[in-house]
Amino acid sequence: MLRNVRRCRTTIFVGLIMKKRRPLYHIIAWFMIGAIEYTVYKKKDFATDTLFFVSRMVLFIALFYFDALILFRHLGQKKKRVAGVALLVLSAAVYGILFYLLFYNLYYPDYQAAINETTRKLGTNENPVRLAMRGMIGVLVIYYVLIFLGALFYWLQRSVRMANAEAARLESEKLLDEFEKIRLQNMFLRSQINPHFLHNTLNFLYAKSLPLSPELSEGILTLSNVMRYSLQQEEDAKGMVYLDKEIEHLENVIAIHQMRFSNNLNIDFSVDGDTSGVKLIPLVFITLVENGLKHGQLGDSDSPLKIRLAVEAERIIFQISNRKKTGPREISHGIGIENIRKRLEYVYKTDYTFEIRDGGEFYFVELRLPLIKN
């Protein structure tokens, strides 16, 4: 029974090492340990003086925190492990000496009769001092075995956490490199087109087309706005743009497609919520819309291309669904979708959801982004 109590006590000691230093938890734990051990000793009618018991507990508590300090500060560092082991051995020796002095010099003379009664109940004629010292050594052996096992478990957990942190860091660096590569590729593509030349040319064509066809001139002006935004978005320091600009860009792209097909495309585009001041990374929505325009069956009025944009209290929700084209389809390599995923992960980390359901006749996409306002 006493051995089980000691093991219970040392197990709780190990648990304390694994916890952060929370004084209230430590006080409660020590109170419970002392209450259990004192109750067991009293129940067995062993000689237990309250002052001696409290003194011994204080001595043991001091040993525990000293050893815990050594484990955290010395044994975790290769250069200090020898010194740490030496300090642990020294602490055990000091504890043994103090326990002997406490027991033999201060309490044994006054309670020799009670101690003799205890040894009689234990069924031994052994010297009570020697018996007490042997019990103390047994407790220390169990204590150090468990405390080292606890420390080993702590270091293993720490190693796993450090390995996971390093893996996350490497993954973050990988994403950063990929994002930088994409950014450089976009810059390279933009550099192939001289924006000023393009805008001037479109403005020239717009002016020349005005007397000929209002519809043609309107189409040229819309195309000019689309190209200007695609090549020269006004991004802030974090690479974000206003949602209102993105919506205007979507409307221009849809308008151009309607012009191409004489307004026969069935497209249902709606915006709900307050969009003023809302920001997000650019050209994500347009990639999804262009995918729907490219692969969707837009001639069926019963199954239009549905585009829903909603601004809620904490989220931007973008949904797009379309019936798939039948017959021959354009080849798609999924590069645009893959680039979207990389950009979202780089900017929003895990604070977004990007769901694609591609099955049967319909294609559905839902993107949820955190609401960021200027």
mmCIF file of C-alpha atoms in Angstrom:
data_model
loop_
_atom_site.group_PDB
_atom_site.id
_atom_site.type_symbol
_atom_site.label_atom_id
_atom_site.label_comp_id
_atom_site.label_asym_id
_atom_site.label_seq_id
_atom_site.Cartn_x
_atom_site.Cartn_y
_atom_site.Cartn_z
ATOM 1 C CA MET A 1 0.000 0.000 0.000
ATOM 2 C CA LEU A 2 2.750 2.445 0.969
ATOM 3 C CA ARG A 3 4.692 1.617 -2.182
ATOM 4 C CA ASN A 4 1.604 2.353 -4.280
ATOM 5 C CA VAL A 5 1.217 5.693 -2.527
ATOM 6 C CA ARG A 6 4.842 6.513 -3.315
ATOM 7 C CA ARG A 7 4.393 5.562 -6.947
ATOM 8 C CA CYS A 8 1.242 7.664 -7.130
ATOM 9 C CA ARG A 9 3.153 10.574 -5.670
ATOM 10 C CA THR A 10 6.077 10.303 -8.083
ATOM 11 C CA THR A 11 3.679 9.911 -11.019
ATOM 12 C CA ILE A 12 2.031 13.187 -10.072
ATOM 13 C CA PHE A 13 5.505 14.728 -9.805
ATOM 14 C CA VAL A 14 6.210 13.728 -13.391
ATOM 15 C CA GLY A 15 2.882 15.203 -14.461
ATOM 16 C CA LEU A 16 3.830 18.466 -12.848
ATOM 17 C CA ILE A 17 7.002 18.628 -14.918
ATOM 18 C CA MET A 18 4.937 18.308 -18.067
ATOM 19 C CA LYS A 19 2.710 21.250 -17.133
ATOM 20 C CA LYS A 20 3.403 24.933 -17.417
ATOM 21 C CA ARG A 21 4.263 26.631 -14.172
ATOM 22 C CA ARG A 22 0.857 27.436 -12.848
ATOM 23 C CA PRO A 23 1.194 28.107 -9.107
ATOM 24 C CA LEU A 24 -2.431 27.354 -8.254
ATOM 25 C CA TYR A 25 -2.332 23.937 -9.955
ATOM 26 C CA HIS A 26 0.918 23.103 -8.186
ATOM 27 C CA ILE A 27 -0.460 24.067 -4.775
ATOM 28 C CA ILE A 28 -3.574 21.941 -5.321
ATOM 29 C CA ALA A 29 -1.494 18.974 -6.526
ATOM 30 C CA TRP A 30 0.852 19.075 -3.535
ATOM 31 C CA PHE A 31 -2.062 19.431 -1.142
ATOM 32 C CA MET A 32 -3.715 16.332 -2.641
ATOM 33 C CA ILE A 33 -0.466 14.348 -2.512
ATOM 34 C CA GLY A 34 0.130 15.259 1.130
ATOM 35 C CA ALA A 35 -3.461 14.552 2.156
ATOM 36 C CA ILE A 36 -3.467 11.102 0.517
ATOM 37 C CA GLU A 37 -0.125 10.047 1.978
ATOM 38 C CA TYR A 38 -0.896 11.357 5.469
ATOM 39 C CA THR A 39 -4.301 9.621 5.464
ATOM 40 C CA VAL A 40 -2.774 6.282 4.447
ATOM 41 C CA TYR A 41 -0.108 6.473 7.153
ATOM 42 C CA LYS A 42 -2.704 7.305 9.811
ATOM 43 C CA LYS A 43 -5.008 4.547 8.633
ATOM 44 C CA LYS A 44 -2.209 2.005 9.036
ATOM 45 C CA ASP A 45 -1.481 3.373 12.549
ATOM 46 C CA PHE A 46 2.129 4.047 11.614
ATOM 47 C CA ALA A 47 4.011 6.569 13.716
ATOM 48 C CA THR A 48 3.360 9.866 11.994
ATOM 49 C CA ASP A 49 4.137 13.170 13.632
ATOM 50 C CA THR A 50 2.485 16.083 11.865
ATOM 51 C CA LEU A 51 5.478 18.415 12.163
ATOM 52 C CA PHE A 52 7.833 15.689 10.948
ATOM 53 C CA PHE A 53 5.490 14.862 8.072
ATOM 54 C CA VAL A 54 5.226 18.515 6.967
ATOM 55 C CA SER A 55 9.006 18.974 7.231
ATOM 56 C CA ARG A 56 9.594 15.883 5.115
ATOM 57 C CA MET A 57 7.095 17.072 2.487
ATOM 58 C CA VAL A 58 8.759 20.501 2.290
ATOM 59 C CA LEU A 59 12.121 18.788 1.834
ATOM 60 C CA PHE A 60 10.738 16.577 -0.921
ATOM 61 C CA ILE A 61 9.033 19.506 -2.686
ATOM 62 C CA ALA A 62 12.324 21.416 -2.682
ATOM 63 C CA LEU A 63 14.050 18.375 -4.202
ATOM 64 C CA PHE A 64 11.410 18.103 -6.920
ATOM 65 C CA TYR A 65 11.637 21.711 -8.097
ATOM 66 C CA PHE A 66 15.419 21.663 -7.971
ATOM 67 C CA ASP A 67 15.477 18.519 -10.140
ATOM 68 C CA ALA A 68 12.856 19.935 -12.509
ATOM 69 C CA LEU A 69 14.994 23.040 -12.951
ATOM 70 C CA ILE A 70 18.009 20.878 -13.784
ATOM 71 C CA LEU A 71 16.006 18.781 -16.249
ATOM 72 C CA PHE A 72 14.755 21.820 -18.127
ATOM 73 C CA ARG A 73 17.958 23.870 -18.114
ATOM 74 C CA HIS A 74 20.755 21.310 -18.249
ATOM 75 C CA LEU A 75 19.755 17.884 -19.493
ATOM 76 C CA GLY A 76 18.121 19.313 -22.619
ATOM 77 C CA GLN A 77 21.475 20.740 -23.761
ATOM 78 C CA LYS A 78 24.273 18.412 -24.806
ATOM 79 C CA LYS A 79 27.037 20.582 -23.345
ATOM 80 C CA LYS A 80 25.381 20.689 -19.910
ATOM 81 C CA ARG A 81 24.220 17.088 -19.552
ATOM 82 C CA VAL A 82 27.216 15.904 -17.523
ATOM 83 C CA ALA A 83 26.824 18.827 -15.130
ATOM 84 C CA GLY A 84 23.082 18.152 -14.967
ATOM 85 C CA VAL A 85 23.545 14.487 -14.027
ATOM 86 C CA ALA A 86 26.108 15.475 -11.388
ATOM 87 C CA LEU A 87 23.665 17.977 -9.900
ATOM 88 C CA LEU A 88 20.915 15.346 -9.783
ATOM 89 C CA VAL A 89 23.199 12.933 -7.932
ATOM 90 C CA LEU A 90 24.269 15.716 -5.580
ATOM 91 C CA SER A 91 20.641 16.688 -4.914
ATOM 92 C CA ALA A 92 19.809 13.066 -4.028
ATOM 93 C CA ALA A 93 22.764 12.926 -1.629
ATOM 94 C CA VAL A 94 21.815 16.225 0.010
ATOM 95 C CA TYR A 95 18.231 15.029 0.347
ATOM 96 C CA GLY A 96 19.404 11.794 2.005
ATOM 97 C CA ILE A 97 21.638 13.637 4.483
ATOM 98 C CA LEU A 98 18.933 16.147 5.381
ATOM 99 C CA PHE A 99 16.364 13.378 5.746
ATOM 100 C CA TYR A 100 18.709 11.470 8.070
ATOM 101 C CA LEU A 101 19.387 14.565 10.193
ATOM 102 C CA LEU A 102 15.709 15.448 10.263
ATOM 103 C CA PHE A 103 14.651 11.968 11.275
ATOM 104 C CA TYR A 104 17.445 10.883 13.626
ATOM 105 C CA ASN A 105 18.476 14.075 15.397
ATOM 106 C CA LEU A 106 15.195 15.977 15.650
ATOM 107 C CA TYR A 107 12.409 13.428 15.904
ATOM 108 C CA TYR A 108 13.761 9.996 16.723
ATOM 109 C CA PRO A 109 14.715 10.691 20.383
ATOM 110 C CA ASP A 110 11.215 11.917 21.280
ATOM 111 C CA TYR A 111 9.290 9.316 19.331
ATOM 112 C CA GLN A 112 11.445 6.224 19.773
ATOM 113 C CA ALA A 113 8.658 4.338 21.526
ATOM 114 C CA ALA A 114 6.171 5.162 18.766
ATOM 115 C CA ILE A 115 8.672 4.176 16.096
ATOM 116 C CA ASN A 116 9.379 0.884 17.860
ATOM 117 C CA GLU A 117 5.645 0.242 17.840
ATOM 118 C CA THR A 118 5.608 0.911 14.092
ATOM 119 C CA THR A 119 8.432 -1.565 13.452
ATOM 120 C CA ARG A 120 6.610 -4.148 15.582
ATOM 121 C CA LYS A 121 3.503 -3.767 13.433
ATOM 122 C CA LEU A 122 5.639 -4.168 10.338
ATOM 123 C CA GLY A 123 6.871 -7.475 11.789
ATOM 124 C CA THR A 124 10.596 -6.673 11.845
ATOM 125 C CA ASN A 125 13.286 -6.197 14.489
ATOM 126 C CA GLU A 126 15.391 -4.044 12.194
ATOM 127 C CA ASN A 127 16.773 -0.757 13.474
ATOM 128 C CA PRO A 128 14.011 1.823 12.813
ATOM 129 C CA VAL A 129 16.498 4.435 11.595
ATOM 130 C CA ARG A 130 17.982 1.966 9.117
ATOM 131 C CA LEU A 131 14.480 0.940 8.089
ATOM 132 C CA ALA A 132 13.468 4.545 7.514
ATOM 133 C CA MET A 133 16.642 5.264 5.487
ATOM 134 C CA ARG A 134 16.110 2.174 3.354
ATOM 135 C CA GLY A 135 12.534 3.263 2.682
ATOM 136 C CA MET A 136 13.795 6.724 1.759
ATOM 137 C CA ILE A 137 16.309 5.220 -0.716
ATOM 138 C CA GLY A 138 13.534 3.123 -2.278
ATOM 139 C CA VAL A 139 11.398 6.208 -2.728
ATOM 140 C CA LEU A 140 14.315 8.050 -4.348
ATOM 141 C CA VAL A 141 14.951 5.191 -6.788
ATOM 142 C CA ILE A 142 11.307 5.123 -7.884
ATOM 143 C CA TYR A 143 11.247 8.913 -7.972
ATOM 144 C CA TYR A 144 14.270 9.264 -10.263
ATOM 145 C CA VAL A 145 13.208 6.448 -12.579
ATOM 146 C CA LEU A 146 9.814 8.052 -13.114
ATOM 147 C CA ILE A 147 11.132 11.579 -13.319
ATOM 148 C CA PHE A 148 13.603 10.514 -16.032
ATOM 149 C CA LEU A 149 10.834 8.705 -17.910
ATOM 150 C CA GLY A 150 8.709 11.834 -17.670
ATOM 151 C CA ALA A 151 11.584 13.986 -18.884
ATOM 152 C CA LEU A 152 12.197 11.574 -21.777
ATOM 153 C CA PHE A 153 8.536 11.789 -22.749
ATOM 154 C CA TYR A 154 8.723 15.588 -22.565
ATOM 155 C CA TRP A 155 11.800 15.696 -24.816
ATOM 156 C CA LEU A 156 10.166 13.344 -27.307
ATOM 157 C CA GLN A 157 7.102 15.571 -27.433
ATOM 158 C CA ARG A 158 9.324 18.602 -27.780
ATOM 159 C CA SER A 159 11.255 16.959 -30.623
ATOM 160 C CA VAL A 160 8.004 16.148 -32.427
ATOM 161 C CA ARG A 161 6.776 19.728 -31.993
ATOM 162 C CA MET A 162 10.069 21.111 -33.274
ATOM 163 C CA ALA A 163 9.999 18.726 -36.241
ATOM 164 C CA ASN A 164 6.438 19.777 -37.074
ATOM 165 C CA ALA A 165 7.361 23.449 -36.743
ATOM 166 C CA GLU A 166 10.346 22.945 -39.038
ATOM 167 C CA ALA A 167 8.170 21.115 -41.573
ATOM 168 C CA ALA A 168 5.640 23.959 -41.457
ATOM 169 C CA ARG A 169 8.439 26.494 -41.935
ATOM 170 C CA LEU A 170 9.804 24.631 -44.938
ATOM 171 C CA GLU A 171 6.308 24.335 -46.398
ATOM 172 C CA SER A 172 5.788 28.066 -45.878
ATOM 173 C CA GLU A 173 9.081 28.807 -47.610
ATOM 174 C CA LYS A 174 8.076 26.494 -50.451
ATOM 175 C CA LEU A 175 4.760 28.324 -50.840
ATOM 176 C CA LEU A 176 6.581 31.643 -50.744
ATOM 177 C CA ASP A 177 8.939 30.502 -53.493
ATOM 178 C CA GLU A 178 6.032 29.254 -55.609
ATOM 179 C CA PHE A 179 4.112 32.490 -55.069
ATOM 180 C CA GLU A 180 7.155 34.517 -56.022
ATOM 181 C CA LYS A 181 7.564 32.378 -59.132
ATOM 182 C CA ILE A 182 3.934 32.997 -60.099
ATOM 183 C CA ARG A 183 4.337 36.717 -59.447
ATOM 184 C CA LEU A 184 7.424 36.879 -61.655
ATOM 185 C CA GLN A 185 5.621 34.935 -64.367
ATOM 186 C CA ASN A 186 2.727 37.401 -64.234
ATOM 187 C CA MET A 187 5.146 40.313 -64.377
ATOM 188 C CA PHE A 188 6.852 38.715 -67.367
ATOM 189 C CA LEU A 189 3.537 38.240 -69.174
ATOM 190 C CA ARG A 190 2.542 41.819 -68.469
ATOM 191 C CA SER A 191 5.875 43.072 -69.728
ATOM 192 C CA GLN A 192 5.221 41.411 -73.098
ATOM 193 C CA ILE A 193 2.386 43.875 -73.686
ATOM 194 C CA ASN A 194 2.986 47.589 -73.596
ATOM 195 C CA PRO A 195 -0.062 48.883 -71.676
ATOM 196 C CA HIS A 196 0.239 52.399 -73.049
ATOM 197 C CA PHE A 197 0.455 51.152 -76.621
ATOM 198 C CA LEU A 198 -2.548 48.900 -76.090
ATOM 199 C CA HIS A 199 -4.664 51.606 -74.451
ATOM 200 C CA ASN A 200 -3.763 54.193 -77.059
ATOM 201 C CA THR A 201 -4.619 51.755 -79.840
ATOM 202 C CA LEU A 202 -7.970 50.865 -78.297
ATOM 203 C CA ASN A 203 -8.779 54.526 -77.721
ATOM 204 C CA PHE A 204 -7.967 55.220 -81.360
ATOM 205 C CA LEU A 205 -10.238 52.404 -82.502
ATOM 206 C CA TYR A 206 -12.940 53.612 -80.125
ATOM 207 C CA ALA A 207 -12.835 57.138 -81.566
ATOM 208 C CA LYS A 208 -12.938 55.848 -85.150
ATOM 209 C CA SER A 209 -15.825 53.497 -84.430
ATOM 210 C CA LEU A 210 -18.116 56.072 -82.816
ATOM 211 C CA PRO A 211 -19.587 57.366 -86.107
ATOM 212 C CA LEU A 212 -19.876 53.839 -87.485
ATOM 213 C CA SER A 213 -21.422 51.734 -84.735
ATOM 214 C CA PRO A 214 -22.308 52.678 -81.155
ATOM 215 C CA GLU A 215 -22.351 48.979 -80.245
ATOM 216 C CA LEU A 216 -18.847 48.456 -81.650
ATOM 217 C CA SER A 217 -17.484 51.535 -79.896
ATOM 218 C CA GLU A 218 -19.039 50.400 -76.615
ATOM 219 C CA GLY A 219 -17.407 46.997 -77.024
ATOM 220 C CA ILE A 220 -13.999 48.556 -77.678
ATOM 221 C CA LEU A 221 -14.332 50.800 -74.619
ATOM 222 C CA THR A 222 -15.330 47.847 -72.437
ATOM 223 C CA LEU A 223 -12.414 45.801 -73.757
ATOM 224 C CA SER A 224 -10.080 48.718 -72.985
ATOM 225 C CA ASN A 225 -11.309 48.780 -69.386
ATOM 226 C CA VAL A 226 -10.852 45.002 -69.067
ATOM 227 C CA MET A 227 -7.287 45.130 -70.385
ATOM 228 C CA ARG A 228 -6.402 48.135 -68.234
ATOM 229 C CA TYR A 229 -7.571 46.404 -65.039
ATOM 230 C CA SER A 230 -5.956 43.081 -65.965
ATOM 231 C CA LEU A 231 -2.575 44.700 -66.523
ATOM 232 C CA GLN A 232 -2.618 47.528 -63.993
ATOM 233 C CA GLN A 233 -4.617 46.703 -60.849
ATOM 234 C CA GLU A 234 -4.105 49.181 -58.051
ATOM 235 C CA GLU A 235 -2.874 46.768 -55.375
ATOM 236 C CA ASP A 236 -2.046 47.880 -51.840
ATOM 237 C CA ALA A 237 1.076 46.866 -49.896
ATOM 238 C CA LYS A 238 -0.479 43.471 -49.127
ATOM 239 C CA GLY A 239 -1.342 42.789 -52.759
ATOM 240 C CA MET A 240 -5.081 43.400 -52.296
ATOM 241 C CA VAL A 241 -7.641 45.392 -54.282
ATOM 242 C CA TYR A 242 -11.140 46.696 -53.625
ATOM 243 C CA LEU A 243 -13.999 44.266 -54.166
ATOM 244 C CA ASP A 244 -15.960 46.945 -56.045
ATOM 245 C CA LYS A 245 -13.205 47.042 -58.680
ATOM 246 C CA GLU A 246 -13.337 43.258 -59.009
ATOM 247 C CA ILE A 247 -17.124 43.370 -59.457
ATOM 248 C CA GLU A 248 -16.790 46.039 -62.144
ATOM 249 C CA HIS A 249 -14.191 43.881 -63.887
ATOM 250 C CA LEU A 250 -16.516 40.854 -63.771
ATOM 251 C CA GLU A 251 -19.364 42.893 -65.245
ATOM 252 C CA ASN A 252 -17.128 44.131 -68.087
ATOM 253 C CA VAL A 253 -15.950 40.617 -68.966
ATOM 254 C CA ILE A 254 -19.539 39.311 -68.939
ATOM 255 C CA ALA A 255 -20.628 42.264 -71.104
ATOM 256 C CA ILE A 256 -17.981 41.488 -73.727
ATOM 257 C CA HIS A 257 -19.071 37.849 -73.889
ATOM 258 C CA GLN A 258 -22.693 38.931 -74.293
ATOM 259 C CA MET A 259 -21.673 41.186 -77.182
ATOM 260 C CA ARG A 260 -19.892 38.288 -78.869
ATOM 261 C CA PHE A 261 -23.046 36.167 -78.745
ATOM 262 C CA SER A 262 -25.631 38.909 -79.372
ATOM 263 C CA ASN A 263 -26.804 38.878 -75.750
ATOM 264 C CA ASN A 264 -27.962 35.265 -76.041
ATOM 265 C CA LEU A 265 -25.921 33.948 -73.114
ATOM 266 C CA ASN A 266 -27.931 32.999 -70.038
ATOM 267 C CA ILE A 267 -25.960 34.467 -67.146
ATOM 268 C CA ASP A 268 -27.403 35.283 -63.733
ATOM 269 C CA PHE A 269 -25.018 37.509 -61.750
ATOM 270 C CA SER A 270 -26.093 38.885 -58.355
ATOM 271 C CA VAL A 271 -24.340 40.752 -55.545
ATOM 272 C CA ASP A 272 -25.672 40.930 -51.969
ATOM 273 C CA GLY A 273 -24.379 42.877 -48.990
ATOM 274 C CA ASP A 274 -22.284 45.971 -48.445
ATOM 275 C CA THR A 275 -19.202 45.786 -50.689
ATOM 276 C CA SER A 276 -17.791 49.222 -49.901
ATOM 277 C CA GLY A 277 -14.264 49.161 -48.509
ATOM 278 C CA VAL A 278 -13.970 45.358 -48.769
ATOM 279 C CA LYS A 279 -10.614 44.053 -50.018
ATOM 280 C CA LEU A 280 -9.313 40.767 -51.403
ATOM 281 C CA ILE A 281 -6.594 39.425 -53.663
ATOM 282 C CA PRO A 282 -7.229 40.294 -57.341
ATOM 283 C CA LEU A 283 -8.334 38.225 -60.337
ATOM 284 C CA VAL A 284 -9.515 35.171 -58.391
ATOM 285 C CA PHE A 285 -13.218 35.541 -59.148
ATOM 286 C CA ILE A 286 -12.611 36.309 -62.826
ATOM 287 C CA THR A 287 -10.628 33.086 -63.244
ATOM 288 C CA LEU A 288 -13.600 31.091 -61.956
ATOM 289 C CA VAL A 289 -16.068 33.059 -64.084
ATOM 290 C CA GLU A 290 -13.985 32.615 -67.236
ATOM 291 C CA ASN A 291 -13.860 28.889 -66.485
ATOM 292 C CA GLY A 292 -17.680 28.850 -66.406
ATOM 293 C CA LEU A 293 -17.919 30.917 -69.595
ATOM 294 C CA LYS A 294 -15.514 28.563 -71.319
ATOM 295 C CA HIS A 295 -16.951 25.195 -70.283
ATOM 296 C CA GLY A 296 -20.586 26.019 -69.460
ATOM 297 C CA GLN A 297 -23.680 25.329 -71.548
ATOM 298 C CA LEU A 298 -24.981 28.919 -71.591
ATOM 299 C CA GLY A 299 -27.640 28.596 -74.267
ATOM 300 C CA ASP A 300 -30.181 26.929 -71.968
ATOM 301 C CA SER A 301 -32.394 29.452 -70.178
ATOM 302 C CA ASP A 302 -33.425 26.769 -67.662
ATOM 303 C CA SER A 303 -29.800 26.233 -66.586
ATOM 304 C CA PRO A 304 -28.030 29.601 -66.688
ATOM 305 C CA LEU A 305 -24.536 30.299 -65.476
ATOM 306 C CA LYS A 306 -25.259 31.378 -61.893
ATOM 307 C CA ILE A 307 -22.822 33.697 -60.156
ATOM 308 C CA ARG A 308 -23.540 34.657 -56.539
ATOM 309 C CA LEU A 309 -21.450 37.091 -54.527
ATOM 310 C CA ALA A 310 -22.453 37.802 -50.922
ATOM 311 C CA VAL A 311 -20.755 39.916 -48.259
ATOM 312 C CA GLU A 312 -21.679 38.748 -44.765
ATOM 313 C CA ALA A 313 -20.589 39.850 -41.298
ATOM 314 C CA GLU A 314 -17.266 37.999 -41.377
ATOM 315 C CA ARG A 315 -17.062 36.344 -44.809
ATOM 316 C CA ILE A 316 -17.095 36.926 -48.537
ATOM 317 C CA ILE A 317 -18.968 34.084 -50.239
ATOM 318 C CA PHE A 318 -18.569 33.515 -53.978
ATOM 319 C CA GLN A 319 -20.517 30.754 -55.730
ATOM 320 C CA ILE A 320 -20.656 29.798 -59.379
ATOM 321 C CA SER A 321 -22.499 26.909 -61.017
ATOM 322 C CA ASN A 322 -23.124 25.878 -64.601
ATOM 323 C CA ARG A 323 -24.325 23.001 -66.734
ATOM 324 C CA LYS A 324 -21.435 21.419 -68.590
ATOM 325 C CA LYS A 325 -21.167 21.620 -72.343
ATOM 326 C CA THR A 326 -22.047 18.506 -74.286
ATOM 327 C CA GLY A 327 -19.986 17.233 -77.182
ATOM 328 C CA PRO A 328 -16.346 18.189 -77.839
ATOM 329 C CA ARG A 329 -14.798 20.295 -75.078
ATOM 330 C CA GLU A 330 -11.843 22.594 -74.948
ATOM 331 C CA ILE A 331 -8.774 21.086 -73.335
ATOM 332 C CA SER A 332 -8.227 22.333 -69.779
ATOM 333 C CA HIS A 333 -5.016 21.776 -67.838
ATOM 334 C CA GLY A 334 -6.344 23.184 -64.552
ATOM 335 C CA ILE A 335 -3.438 25.634 -64.257
ATOM 336 C CA GLY A 336 -5.746 28.531 -63.358
ATOM 337 C CA ILE A 337 -7.418 26.606 -60.520
ATOM 338 C CA GLU A 338 -4.045 25.409 -59.207
ATOM 339 C CA ASN A 339 -2.691 28.969 -59.203
ATOM 340 C CA ILE A 340 -5.784 30.110 -57.300
ATOM 341 C CA ARG A 341 -5.177 27.481 -54.614
ATOM 342 C CA LYS A 342 -1.542 28.519 -54.200
ATOM 343 C CA ARG A 343 -2.392 32.214 -53.971
ATOM 344 C CA LEU A 344 -5.196 31.603 -51.476
ATOM 345 C CA GLU A 345 -2.997 29.422 -49.285
ATOM 346 C CA TYR A 346 -0.166 31.943 -49.355
ATOM 347 C CA VAL A 347 -2.324 34.958 -48.452
ATOM 348 C CA TYR A 348 -5.100 33.493 -46.283
ATOM 349 C CA LYS A 349 -3.253 30.443 -44.869
ATOM 350 C CA THR A 350 -6.046 28.198 -43.543
ATOM 351 C CA ASP A 351 -8.641 30.955 -43.113
ATOM 352 C CA TYR A 352 -10.570 30.157 -46.280
ATOM 353 C CA THR A 353 -12.524 27.336 -47.933
ATOM 354 C CA PHE A 354 -12.404 26.448 -51.617
ATOM 355 C CA GLU A 355 -14.843 23.737 -52.665
ATOM 356 C CA ILE A 356 -15.255 22.290 -56.159
ATOM 357 C CA ARG A 357 -17.961 19.758 -57.021
ATOM 358 C CA ASP A 358 -17.422 18.316 -60.474
ATOM 359 C CA GLY A 359 -19.883 15.522 -61.084
ATOM 360 C CA GLY A 360 -22.681 14.623 -63.451
ATOM 361 C CA GLU A 361 -24.034 17.405 -65.621
ATOM 362 C CA PHE A 362 -23.169 20.338 -63.383
ATOM 363 C CA TYR A 363 -20.050 22.066 -62.110
ATOM 364 C CA PHE A 364 -20.161 23.977 -58.818
ATOM 365 C CA VAL A 365 -17.564 26.134 -57.054
ATOM 366 C CA GLU A 366 -17.803 27.871 -53.684
ATOM 367 C CA LEU A 367 -15.115 30.133 -52.272
ATOM 368 C CA ARG A 368 -15.288 31.628 -48.769
ATOM 369 C CA LEU A 369 -12.808 34.334 -47.799
ATOM 370 C CA PRO A 370 -12.362 36.301 -44.561
ATOM 371 C CA LEU A 371 -13.896 39.764 -44.658
ATOM 372 C CA ILE A 372 -11.131 42.382 -44.791
ATOM 373 C CA LYS A 373 -12.045 46.048 -44.862
ATOM 374 C CA ASN A 374 -9.860 49.042 -45.481
#
